[in-house]
XYZ file of C-alpha atoms in Angstrom:
88
model
C 86.909 137.362 101.864
C 85.778 134.913 99.467
C 81.911 134.983 98.833
C 79.917 131.536 98.126
C 76.276 130.287 97.411
C 74.218 127.945 98.813
C 71.750 125.813 96.813
C 68.867 124.536 98.583
C 65.623 122.831 97.684
C 62.018 122.185 99.659
C 60.042 119.452 98.430
C 57.145 118.056 99.899
C 57.155 114.172 99.224
C 54.537 113.391 101.604
C 56.357 112.152 104.356
C 53.419 111.112 107.084
C 53.452 113.350 110.429
C 55.258 116.225 109.080
C 53.811 119.130 108.008
C 55.105 121.950 105.420
C 55.442 124.110 109.193
C 58.150 121.996 110.346
C 59.817 121.850 106.486
C 60.277 125.259 106.637
C 61.331 125.130 110.589
C 64.128 122.681 109.159
C 64.951 125.346 106.576
C 65.343 128.524 108.724
C 68.356 126.816 109.654
C 69.795 127.850 106.408
C 67.609 131.255 105.702
C 69.684 132.838 108.652
C 73.044 132.979 107.163
C 74.453 135.279 105.775
C 75.746 134.181 102.463
C 74.705 133.965 98.472
C 71.122 131.624 98.945
C 69.266 129.826 96.017
C 66.238 127.982 96.698
C 64.589 125.977 94.917
C 60.838 125.480 96.466
C 57.245 125.009 95.917
C 55.078 127.527 95.089
C 53.581 127.345 99.225
C 56.810 127.662 100.982
C 57.748 130.865 98.346
C 56.622 133.592 100.354
C 58.112 132.391 103.414
C 61.435 132.724 102.181
C 61.418 135.856 100.354
C 59.703 137.347 103.542
C 61.948 135.941 106.065
C 65.227 136.817 103.708
C 64.000 139.819 103.020
C 63.536 140.659 107.022
C 66.873 139.409 107.812
C 67.977 142.366 104.782
C 69.466 139.446 103.055
C 66.853 139.988 100.021
C 69.728 141.170 97.372
C 71.830 138.139 98.374
C 68.440 135.648 97.494
C 67.194 133.904 94.304
C 63.653 131.972 95.117
C 62.852 129.943 92.141
C 58.977 128.488 92.303
C 59.100 124.219 91.956
C 56.356 123.224 89.519
C 55.508 119.940 88.322
C 56.923 120.996 84.465
C 59.852 122.383 86.002
C 63.362 120.563 84.706
C 63.445 118.372 87.672
C 64.995 115.163 87.096
C 63.036 113.072 90.512
C 59.172 114.689 90.326
C 58.614 111.700 88.222
C 59.271 110.083 90.929
C 57.413 111.643 93.449
C 54.405 109.594 93.415
C 57.119 106.525 94.201
C 58.693 108.478 97.175
C 54.617 109.297 98.280
C 54.679 105.999 98.546
C 57.293 105.084 100.234
C 56.682 107.567 103.342
C 52.992 105.675 103.706
C 55.020 102.200 104.539
């Protein structure tokens, strides 16, 4: 059986009416899958992702990277405008 890796990210862009818990609920559908997972998430979500995958016995198939303002992610400079757009 060929293996593959899913890469995902979770960044709070400040959408009104959506809490961090709601974002984590949406991410759960990816966390329960039995595949290699690379997750780029902000610091507040790291423990959840790691613990959830560990409880499922998938920790060895999981790499979690913490995103910060210093991360080399090209969209970070756009976050203020993204947040402003969600307030319209």
